[in-house]
Amino acid sequence: MYQSLRIFLKPTTSLARKQFFQNNSILNKIRQQTQSNQNVQLLKSSMNPWERMNQIMNQQIKQLQELQNSPLTNSSTWKSYNQYYNRSNWDKLKKPLLFTVAFCVGTTFATPYLFDYTPMSIFKQYPQSIVWTIIGINALVFFSWRVPQLQKFTMQYGILFKDNIQSPWTLLGSAFSHQSFAHFAINMLCFQSFAVTLVAVLGVSNFTILYLNSAVISSFASIAIPMLLGSSLSVASLGASGAIFSVFGCFSYLFPASPVGLFFIPVPGGAWVLFLGTVIWNAAGTVLRWGTFDYAAHLGGSLVGIAYGYYFNKKRKEQIKRRRLILDF
């Protein structure tokens, strides 16, 4: 999941924080230079929102670098502001958490019914068609970014502004959204490589539950993990990588010795070795904040994939034991 930085200080909302800024001329000046609400309005009104967002991001990154070199960042005043800011972030985590739990529970129980008792049952006859359906949805959202009349929709539901979540459904929508063709093509190629085999093993219902739940959980992880590490939430992310890492993780757990390649170069040890390498890479990137990838989302999706692979494998072994007992009798 590619992550585009959009760095700025969060504007104050509570009376205490407003008074805090009013009593400090330096912080008040910083607030005036970083009006996030104005930036969001510019993004929504622009005919090419992605280019406009990049322009805003570059300006704000420069401002942040100036702040980091300032003695203000080590002052007690700055620490007091951060306490207010972090408290506000924790409050914002409640709604995404409730949505994530409700969505995963609802998906887990509703999906089997949809594939058994609705016209969607046709997917059970052609399991691989669900893979191409997911790719088709991602393609549809990709092309929607290029339609001016739909940019309001894609900006609201297709990109996850972590410090300003307009709708909790963005946690799902951003996982089906790609703005650049390279991002879309690479993600879908990786997804198809593992999903075709995995859906044949898990079945359509289990595969769909895994994909949808991991998409939302990875988006939630991209908010929660940086918050736990004290990183800035003034960023935005989109892409299917979190869910794809979940598919890769589940595949690697079930078929650890399966031969895989990295850019067509065979990886010694098979799928499990490559997957563990990506987990280490994503964990390090989350802590060290490398580049512009949403490592937290990757890591969250990977953990979901391992957990689901473990659950499915355990359930399969129990079914085998039952069959043996029946045969013995």
PDB file of C-alpha atoms in Angstrom, residues 11-260:
ATOM      1  CA  PRO A  11      -5.606  22.165  14.185  1.00  0.00           C
ATOM      2  CA  THR A  12      -6.964  22.650  17.690  1.00  0.00           C
ATOM      3  CA  THR A  13     -10.557  21.716  18.522  1.00  0.00           C
ATOM      4  CA  SER A  14     -11.045  21.921  22.287  1.00  0.00           C
ATOM      5  CA  LEU A  15     -11.324  25.143  24.255  1.00  0.00           C
ATOM      6  CA  ALA A  16      -8.240  24.290  26.295  1.00  0.00           C
ATOM      7  CA  ARG A  17      -6.124  23.810  23.209  1.00  0.00           C
ATOM      8  CA  LYS A  18      -7.418  27.016  21.629  1.00  0.00           C
ATOM      9  CA  GLN A  19      -6.500  28.931  24.743  1.00  0.00           C
ATOM     10  CA  PHE A  20      -3.145  27.176  24.789  1.00  0.00           C
ATOM     11  CA  PHE A  21      -2.309  28.452  21.314  1.00  0.00           C
ATOM     12  CA  GLN A  22      -3.560  31.935  22.075  1.00  0.00           C
ATOM     13  CA  ASN A  23      -1.179  32.208  25.021  1.00  0.00           C
ATOM     14  CA  ASN A  24       1.831  31.219  22.931  1.00  0.00           C
ATOM     15  CA  SER A  25       2.709  33.401  19.949  1.00  0.00           C
ATOM     16  CA  ILE A  26       5.218  30.952  18.450  1.00  0.00           C
ATOM     17  CA  LEU A  27       2.801  28.024  18.298  1.00  0.00           C
ATOM     18  CA  ASN A  28       0.074  30.328  17.059  1.00  0.00           C
ATOM     19  CA  LYS A  29       2.323  31.278  14.155  1.00  0.00           C
ATOM     20  CA  ILE A  30       2.894  27.606  13.365  1.00  0.00           C
ATOM     21  CA  ARG A  31      -0.831  26.956  13.388  1.00  0.00           C
ATOM     22  CA  GLN A  32      -1.412  29.780  10.935  1.00  0.00           C
ATOM     23  CA  GLN A  33       1.179  28.304   8.580  1.00  0.00           C
ATOM     24  CA  THR A  34      -0.376  24.840   8.652  1.00  0.00           C
ATOM     25  CA  GLN A  35      -4.105  25.180   8.111  1.00  0.00           C
ATOM     26  CA  SER A  36      -5.074  21.611   7.303  1.00  0.00           C
ATOM     27  CA  ASN A  37      -8.722  22.418   6.702  1.00  0.00           C
ATOM     28  CA  GLN A  38      -7.787  24.783   3.909  1.00  0.00           C
ATOM     29  CA  ASN A  39      -5.569  22.121   2.370  1.00  0.00           C
ATOM     30  CA  VAL A  40      -8.410  19.601   2.374  1.00  0.00           C
ATOM     31  CA  GLN A  41     -10.697  22.101   0.669  1.00  0.00           C
ATOM     32  CA  LEU A  42      -8.047  22.726  -1.989  1.00  0.00           C
ATOM     33  CA  LEU A  43      -7.756  18.999  -2.555  1.00  0.00           C
ATOM     34  CA  LYS A  44     -11.503  18.562  -2.981  1.00  0.00           C
ATOM     35  CA  SER A  45     -11.901  21.518  -5.316  1.00  0.00           C
ATOM     36  CA  SER A  46      -8.916  20.804  -7.585  1.00  0.00           C
ATOM     37  CA  MET A  47      -9.477  19.287 -11.019  1.00  0.00           C
ATOM     38  CA  ASN A  48      -6.310  17.216 -10.501  1.00  0.00           C
ATOM     39  CA  PRO A  49      -6.354  16.502  -6.763  1.00  0.00           C
ATOM     40  CA  TRP A  50      -3.354  14.196  -6.717  1.00  0.00           C
ATOM     41  CA  GLU A  51      -0.947  16.763  -8.178  1.00  0.00           C
ATOM     42  CA  ARG A  52      -2.362  19.429  -5.891  1.00  0.00           C
ATOM     43  CA  MET A  53      -1.935  17.178  -2.896  1.00  0.00           C
ATOM     44  CA  ASN A  54       1.706  16.515  -3.806  1.00  0.00           C
ATOM     45  CA  GLN A  55       2.299  20.258  -3.990  1.00  0.00           C
ATOM     46  CA  ILE A  56       0.773  20.751  -0.547  1.00  0.00           C
ATOM     47  CA  MET A  57       2.757  17.839   0.858  1.00  0.00           C
ATOM     48  CA  ASN A  58       6.091  19.247  -0.329  1.00  0.00           C
ATOM     49  CA  GLN A  59       5.351  22.565   1.341  1.00  0.00           C
ATOM     50  CA  GLN A  60       4.362  20.903   4.595  1.00  0.00           C
ATOM     51  CA  ILE A  61       7.366  18.558   4.647  1.00  0.00           C
ATOM     52  CA  LYS A  62       9.588  21.630   4.375  1.00  0.00           C
ATOM     53  CA  GLN A  63       7.719  23.251   7.272  1.00  0.00           C
ATOM     54  CA  LEU A  64       8.079  20.117   9.370  1.00  0.00           C
ATOM     55  CA  GLN A  65      11.824  19.981   8.730  1.00  0.00           C
ATOM     56  CA  GLU A  66      12.122  23.582   9.916  1.00  0.00           C
ATOM     57  CA  LEU A  67      10.189  22.696  13.065  1.00  0.00           C
ATOM     58  CA  GLN A  68      12.423  19.699  13.773  1.00  0.00           C
ATOM     59  CA  ASN A  69      15.505  21.946  13.653  1.00  0.00           C
ATOM     60  CA  SER A  70      13.909  24.479  15.970  1.00  0.00           C
ATOM     61  CA  PRO A  71      14.625  24.604  19.738  1.00  0.00           C
ATOM     62  CA  LEU A  72      10.839  24.804  20.154  1.00  0.00           C
ATOM     63  CA  THR A  73      10.521  21.030  19.714  1.00  0.00           C
ATOM     64  CA  ASN A  74      12.420  20.417  22.954  1.00  0.00           C
ATOM     65  CA  SER A  75      10.513  22.960  25.007  1.00  0.00           C
ATOM     66  CA  SER A  76       7.928  22.222  27.676  1.00  0.00           C
ATOM     67  CA  THR A  77       5.393  24.178  25.620  1.00  0.00           C
ATOM     68  CA  TRP A  78       5.813  21.799  22.698  1.00  0.00           C
ATOM     69  CA  LYS A  79       5.521  18.750  24.960  1.00  0.00           C
ATOM     70  CA  SER A  80       2.280  20.102  26.378  1.00  0.00           C
ATOM     71  CA  TYR A  81       0.891  20.501  22.885  1.00  0.00           C
ATOM     72  CA  ASN A  82       1.842  16.918  22.002  1.00  0.00           C
ATOM     73  CA  GLN A  83      -0.036  15.649  25.061  1.00  0.00           C
ATOM     74  CA  TYR A  84      -3.206  17.364  23.849  1.00  0.00           C
ATOM     75  CA  TYR A  85      -2.618  16.154  20.297  1.00  0.00           C
ATOM     76  CA  ASN A  86      -2.047  12.503  21.241  1.00  0.00           C
ATOM     77  CA  ARG A  87      -5.148  12.485  23.447  1.00  0.00           C
ATOM     78  CA  SER A  88      -7.207  13.688  20.492  1.00  0.00           C
ATOM     79  CA  ASN A  89      -5.752  10.943  18.289  1.00  0.00           C
ATOM     80  CA  TRP A  90      -6.828   8.248  20.748  1.00  0.00           C
ATOM     81  CA  ASP A  91     -10.349   9.631  20.684  1.00  0.00           C
ATOM     82  CA  LYS A  92     -10.334   9.368  16.889  1.00  0.00           C
ATOM     83  CA  LEU A  93      -9.375   5.701  17.070  1.00  0.00           C
ATOM     84  CA  LYS A  94     -12.678   4.670  18.679  1.00  0.00           C
ATOM     85  CA  LYS A  95     -14.900   4.915  15.600  1.00  0.00           C
ATOM     86  CA  PRO A  96     -12.483   3.061  13.252  1.00  0.00           C
ATOM     87  CA  LEU A  97     -12.090   0.333  15.901  1.00  0.00           C
ATOM     88  CA  LEU A  98     -15.838  -0.136  16.281  1.00  0.00           C
ATOM     89  CA  PHE A  99     -16.265  -0.206  12.503  1.00  0.00           C
ATOM     90  CA  THR A 100     -13.454  -2.747  12.082  1.00  0.00           C
ATOM     91  CA  VAL A 101     -14.941  -5.103  14.683  1.00  0.00           C
ATOM     92  CA  ALA A 102     -18.504  -4.752  13.356  1.00  0.00           C
ATOM     93  CA  PHE A 103     -17.426  -5.175   9.733  1.00  0.00           C
ATOM     94  CA  CYS A 104     -15.343  -8.295  10.417  1.00  0.00           C
ATOM     95  CA  VAL A 105     -18.104  -9.926  12.459  1.00  0.00           C
ATOM     96  CA  GLY A 106     -20.750  -9.074   9.855  1.00  0.00           C
ATOM     97  CA  THR A 107     -18.594 -10.260   6.947  1.00  0.00           C
ATOM     98  CA  THR A 108     -17.709 -13.525   8.665  1.00  0.00           C
ATOM     99  CA  PHE A 109     -21.355 -14.449   9.251  1.00  0.00           C
ATOM    100  CA  ALA A 110     -22.962 -12.945   6.133  1.00  0.00           C
ATOM    101  CA  THR A 111     -20.543 -14.067   3.429  1.00  0.00           C
ATOM    102  CA  PRO A 112     -21.325 -17.831   3.570  1.00  0.00           C
ATOM    103  CA  TYR A 113     -25.045 -17.038   3.329  1.00  0.00           C
ATOM    104  CA  LEU A 114     -24.492 -14.833   0.248  1.00  0.00           C
ATOM    105  CA  PHE A 115     -22.546 -17.544  -1.557  1.00  0.00           C
ATOM    106  CA  ASP A 116     -25.049 -20.264  -0.612  1.00  0.00           C
ATOM    107  CA  TYR A 117     -28.476 -18.638  -1.046  1.00  0.00           C
ATOM    108  CA  THR A 118     -28.094 -15.761  -3.505  1.00  0.00           C
ATOM    109  CA  PRO A 119     -27.092 -15.480  -7.190  1.00  0.00           C
ATOM    110  CA  MET A 120     -23.521 -15.092  -5.929  1.00  0.00           C
ATOM    111  CA  SER A 121     -23.527 -18.886  -5.521  1.00  0.00           C
ATOM    112  CA  ILE A 122     -22.239 -19.041  -9.097  1.00  0.00           C
ATOM    113  CA  PHE A 123     -18.817 -18.139  -7.709  1.00  0.00           C
ATOM    114  CA  LYS A 124     -18.718 -21.541  -5.998  1.00  0.00           C
ATOM    115  CA  GLN A 125     -18.875 -23.207  -9.407  1.00  0.00           C
ATOM    116  CA  TYR A 126     -16.051 -21.015 -10.735  1.00  0.00           C
ATOM    117  CA  PRO A 127     -13.899 -20.157  -7.675  1.00  0.00           C
ATOM    118  CA  GLN A 128     -11.198 -18.298  -9.594  1.00  0.00           C
ATOM    119  CA  SER A 129     -13.777 -15.823 -10.883  1.00  0.00           C
ATOM    120  CA  ILE A 130     -13.813 -14.156  -7.449  1.00  0.00           C
ATOM    121  CA  VAL A 131     -10.137 -13.305  -7.954  1.00  0.00           C
ATOM    122  CA  TRP A 132     -10.858 -11.569 -11.252  1.00  0.00           C
ATOM    123  CA  THR A 133     -13.891  -9.859  -9.733  1.00  0.00           C
ATOM    124  CA  ILE A 134     -11.695  -8.310  -7.030  1.00  0.00           C
ATOM    125  CA  ILE A 135      -9.202  -7.234  -9.686  1.00  0.00           C
ATOM    126  CA  GLY A 136     -12.083  -5.744 -11.681  1.00  0.00           C
ATOM    127  CA  ILE A 137     -13.283  -3.712  -8.680  1.00  0.00           C
ATOM    128  CA  ASN A 138      -9.768  -2.362  -8.179  1.00  0.00           C
ATOM    129  CA  ALA A 139      -9.623  -1.474 -11.890  1.00  0.00           C
ATOM    130  CA  LEU A 140     -12.976   0.312 -11.667  1.00  0.00           C
ATOM    131  CA  VAL A 141     -11.791   2.465  -8.765  1.00  0.00           C
ATOM    132  CA  PHE A 142      -8.499   3.126 -10.582  1.00  0.00           C
ATOM    133  CA  PHE A 143     -10.327   4.525 -13.606  1.00  0.00           C
ATOM    134  CA  SER A 144     -12.708   6.465 -11.344  1.00  0.00           C
ATOM    135  CA  TRP A 145      -9.762   8.627 -10.281  1.00  0.00           C
ATOM    136  CA  ARG A 146      -9.584   9.883 -13.862  1.00  0.00           C
ATOM    137  CA  VAL A 147     -13.225  10.968 -14.076  1.00  0.00           C
ATOM    138  CA  PRO A 148     -13.616  14.552 -12.760  1.00  0.00           C
ATOM    139  CA  GLN A 149     -17.248  13.955 -11.805  1.00  0.00           C
ATOM    140  CA  LEU A 150     -16.190  11.057  -9.539  1.00  0.00           C
ATOM    141  CA  GLN A 151     -13.217  12.737  -7.847  1.00  0.00           C
ATOM    142  CA  LYS A 152     -15.335  13.859  -4.935  1.00  0.00           C
ATOM    143  CA  PHE A 153     -16.293  10.221  -4.334  1.00  0.00           C
ATOM    144  CA  THR A 154     -12.731   8.888  -4.695  1.00  0.00           C
ATOM    145  CA  MET A 155     -11.312  11.578  -2.412  1.00  0.00           C
ATOM    146  CA  GLN A 156     -13.872  10.755   0.279  1.00  0.00           C
ATOM    147  CA  TYR A 157     -13.839   6.952   0.115  1.00  0.00           C
ATOM    148  CA  GLY A 158     -10.746   6.047  -1.928  1.00  0.00           C
ATOM    149  CA  ILE A 159      -7.981   7.499   0.196  1.00  0.00           C
ATOM    150  CA  LEU A 160      -7.435   7.180   3.941  1.00  0.00           C
ATOM    151  CA  PHE A 161      -6.621  10.520   5.571  1.00  0.00           C
ATOM    152  CA  LYS A 162      -5.592   9.101   8.928  1.00  0.00           C
ATOM    153  CA  ASP A 163      -6.049  12.244  10.984  1.00  0.00           C
ATOM    154  CA  ASN A 164      -9.341  13.220   9.377  1.00  0.00           C
ATOM    155  CA  ILE A 165     -11.448  10.131   8.574  1.00  0.00           C
ATOM    156  CA  GLN A 166     -14.660  11.409   7.030  1.00  0.00           C
ATOM    157  CA  SER A 167     -16.327   7.986   6.869  1.00  0.00           C
ATOM    158  CA  PRO A 168     -15.285   4.663   8.425  1.00  0.00           C
ATOM    159  CA  TRP A 169     -16.064   3.023   5.067  1.00  0.00           C
ATOM    160  CA  THR A 170     -12.856   4.635   3.866  1.00  0.00           C
ATOM    161  CA  LEU A 171     -11.025   1.833   5.686  1.00  0.00           C
ATOM    162  CA  LEU A 172     -12.491  -0.535   3.091  1.00  0.00           C
ATOM    163  CA  GLY A 173     -12.614   1.770   0.079  1.00  0.00           C
ATOM    164  CA  SER A 174      -8.964   2.820   0.300  1.00  0.00           C
ATOM    165  CA  ALA A 175      -7.950  -0.865   0.109  1.00  0.00           C
ATOM    166  CA  PHE A 176      -9.494  -1.058  -3.390  1.00  0.00           C
ATOM    167  CA  SER A 177      -8.021   2.236  -4.576  1.00  0.00           C
ATOM    168  CA  HIS A 178      -4.932   2.949  -6.695  1.00  0.00           C
ATOM    169  CA  GLN A 179      -4.035   6.285  -8.206  1.00  0.00           C
ATOM    170  CA  SER A 180      -1.089   5.301 -10.419  1.00  0.00           C
ATOM    171  CA  PHE A 181      -1.046   2.543 -13.026  1.00  0.00           C
ATOM    172  CA  ALA A 182       2.260   1.093 -11.801  1.00  0.00           C
ATOM    173  CA  HIS A 183       0.869   0.794  -8.274  1.00  0.00           C
ATOM    174  CA  PHE A 184      -2.279  -0.895  -9.554  1.00  0.00           C
ATOM    175  CA  ALA A 185      -0.490  -3.259 -11.952  1.00  0.00           C
ATOM    176  CA  ILE A 186       2.133  -4.470  -9.458  1.00  0.00           C
ATOM    177  CA  ASN A 187      -0.424  -5.028  -6.706  1.00  0.00           C
ATOM    178  CA  MET A 188      -2.801  -6.956  -8.937  1.00  0.00           C
ATOM    179  CA  LEU A 189      -0.001  -9.084 -10.387  1.00  0.00           C
ATOM    180  CA  CYS A 190       1.137 -10.077  -6.891  1.00  0.00           C
ATOM    181  CA  PHE A 191      -2.441 -10.689  -5.797  1.00  0.00           C
ATOM    182  CA  GLN A 192      -3.257 -12.931  -8.755  1.00  0.00           C
ATOM    183  CA  SER A 193      -0.061 -14.941  -8.282  1.00  0.00           C
ATOM    184  CA  PHE A 194      -1.118 -16.230  -4.850  1.00  0.00           C
ATOM    185  CA  ALA A 195      -4.902 -15.806  -4.879  1.00  0.00           C
ATOM    186  CA  VAL A 196      -5.633 -18.275  -7.694  1.00  0.00           C
ATOM    187  CA  THR A 197      -4.142 -21.159  -5.710  1.00  0.00           C
ATOM    188  CA  LEU A 198      -5.408 -19.993  -2.336  1.00  0.00           C
ATOM    189  CA  VAL A 199      -9.059 -19.636  -3.373  1.00  0.00           C
ATOM    190  CA  ALA A 200      -9.024 -23.223  -4.667  1.00  0.00           C
ATOM    191  CA  VAL A 201      -7.874 -24.426  -1.237  1.00  0.00           C
ATOM    192  CA  LEU A 202      -9.913 -22.168   1.051  1.00  0.00           C
ATOM    193  CA  GLY A 203     -13.077 -22.013  -1.014  1.00  0.00           C
ATOM    194  CA  VAL A 204     -14.834 -18.864  -2.194  1.00  0.00           C
ATOM    195  CA  SER A 205     -16.477 -17.979   1.133  1.00  0.00           C
ATOM    196  CA  ASN A 206     -13.357 -18.377   3.256  1.00  0.00           C
ATOM    197  CA  PHE A 207     -11.201 -16.550   0.712  1.00  0.00           C
ATOM    198  CA  THR A 208     -13.612 -13.618   0.493  1.00  0.00           C
ATOM    199  CA  ILE A 209     -13.824 -13.378   4.285  1.00  0.00           C
ATOM    200  CA  LEU A 210     -10.029 -13.364   4.486  1.00  0.00           C
ATOM    201  CA  TYR A 211      -9.640 -10.682   1.828  1.00  0.00           C
ATOM    202  CA  LEU A 212     -12.340  -8.276   3.003  1.00  0.00           C
ATOM    203  CA  ASN A 213     -11.489  -8.556   6.694  1.00  0.00           C
ATOM    204  CA  SER A 214      -7.768  -8.165   6.097  1.00  0.00           C
ATOM    205  CA  ALA A 215      -8.437  -5.095   3.916  1.00  0.00           C
ATOM    206  CA  VAL A 216     -10.216  -3.326   6.781  1.00  0.00           C
ATOM    207  CA  ILE A 217      -7.875  -4.596   9.529  1.00  0.00           C
ATOM    208  CA  SER A 218      -4.787  -3.511   7.585  1.00  0.00           C
ATOM    209  CA  SER A 219      -6.273  -0.025   7.181  1.00  0.00           C
ATOM    210  CA  PHE A 220      -6.984   0.089  10.905  1.00  0.00           C
ATOM    211  CA  ALA A 221      -3.427  -1.097  11.622  1.00  0.00           C
ATOM    212  CA  SER A 222      -2.062   1.746   9.488  1.00  0.00           C
ATOM    213  CA  ILE A 223      -3.720   4.120  11.985  1.00  0.00           C
ATOM    214  CA  ALA A 224      -3.270   2.238  15.266  1.00  0.00           C
ATOM    215  CA  ILE A 225       0.370   1.106  14.954  1.00  0.00           C
ATOM    216  CA  PRO A 226       1.817   4.572  14.179  1.00  0.00           C
ATOM    217  CA  MET A 227      -0.255   5.926  17.054  1.00  0.00           C
ATOM    218  CA  LEU A 228       1.270   3.381  19.444  1.00  0.00           C
ATOM    219  CA  LEU A 229       4.737   4.319  18.194  1.00  0.00           C
ATOM    220  CA  GLY A 230       4.051   8.029  18.547  1.00  0.00           C
ATOM    221  CA  SER A 231       4.323   8.693  14.795  1.00  0.00           C
ATOM    222  CA  SER A 232       2.431  11.441  13.035  1.00  0.00           C
ATOM    223  CA  LEU A 233      -1.026  10.630  11.697  1.00  0.00           C
ATOM    224  CA  SER A 234      -0.915  13.536   9.277  1.00  0.00           C
ATOM    225  CA  VAL A 235      -0.502  11.220   6.315  1.00  0.00           C
ATOM    226  CA  ALA A 236      -2.709   9.575   3.729  1.00  0.00           C
ATOM    227  CA  SER A 237      -2.565   6.094   2.220  1.00  0.00           C
ATOM    228  CA  LEU A 238      -4.351   3.914  -0.324  1.00  0.00           C
ATOM    229  CA  GLY A 239      -3.866   0.599  -2.090  1.00  0.00           C
ATOM    230  CA  ALA A 240      -4.548  -3.121  -1.748  1.00  0.00           C
ATOM    231  CA  SER A 241      -1.116  -4.093  -0.395  1.00  0.00           C
ATOM    232  CA  GLY A 242      -2.351  -4.760   3.147  1.00  0.00           C
ATOM    233  CA  ALA A 243      -4.911  -7.304   1.919  1.00  0.00           C
ATOM    234  CA  ILE A 244      -2.389  -8.760  -0.547  1.00  0.00           C
ATOM    235  CA  PHE A 245       0.138  -9.343   2.231  1.00  0.00           C
ATOM    236  CA  SER A 246      -2.625 -11.165   4.065  1.00  0.00           C
ATOM    237  CA  VAL A 247      -3.197 -13.432   1.053  1.00  0.00           C
ATOM    238  CA  PHE A 248       0.564 -13.976   0.767  1.00  0.00           C
ATOM    239  CA  GLY A 249       0.834 -14.720   4.489  1.00  0.00           C
ATOM    240  CA  CYS A 250      -1.950 -17.295   4.433  1.00  0.00           C
ATOM    241  CA  PHE A 251      -0.519 -18.922   1.292  1.00  0.00           C
ATOM    242  CA  SER A 252       2.959 -19.083   2.834  1.00  0.00           C
ATOM    243  CA  TYR A 253       1.655 -20.631   6.041  1.00  0.00           C
ATOM    244  CA  LEU A 254      -0.275 -23.337   4.190  1.00  0.00           C
ATOM    245  CA  PHE A 255       2.412 -23.950   1.543  1.00  0.00           C
ATOM    246  CA  PRO A 256       5.690 -22.947   3.228  1.00  0.00           C
ATOM    247  CA  ALA A 257       7.990 -24.782   0.793  1.00  0.00           C
ATOM    248  CA  SER A 258       6.207 -23.587  -2.348  1.00  0.00           C
ATOM    249  CA  PRO A 259       8.768 -22.189  -4.839  1.00  0.00           C
ATOM    250  CA  VAL A 260       8.522 -18.426  -5.301  1.00  0.00           C
TER     251      VAL A 260
END
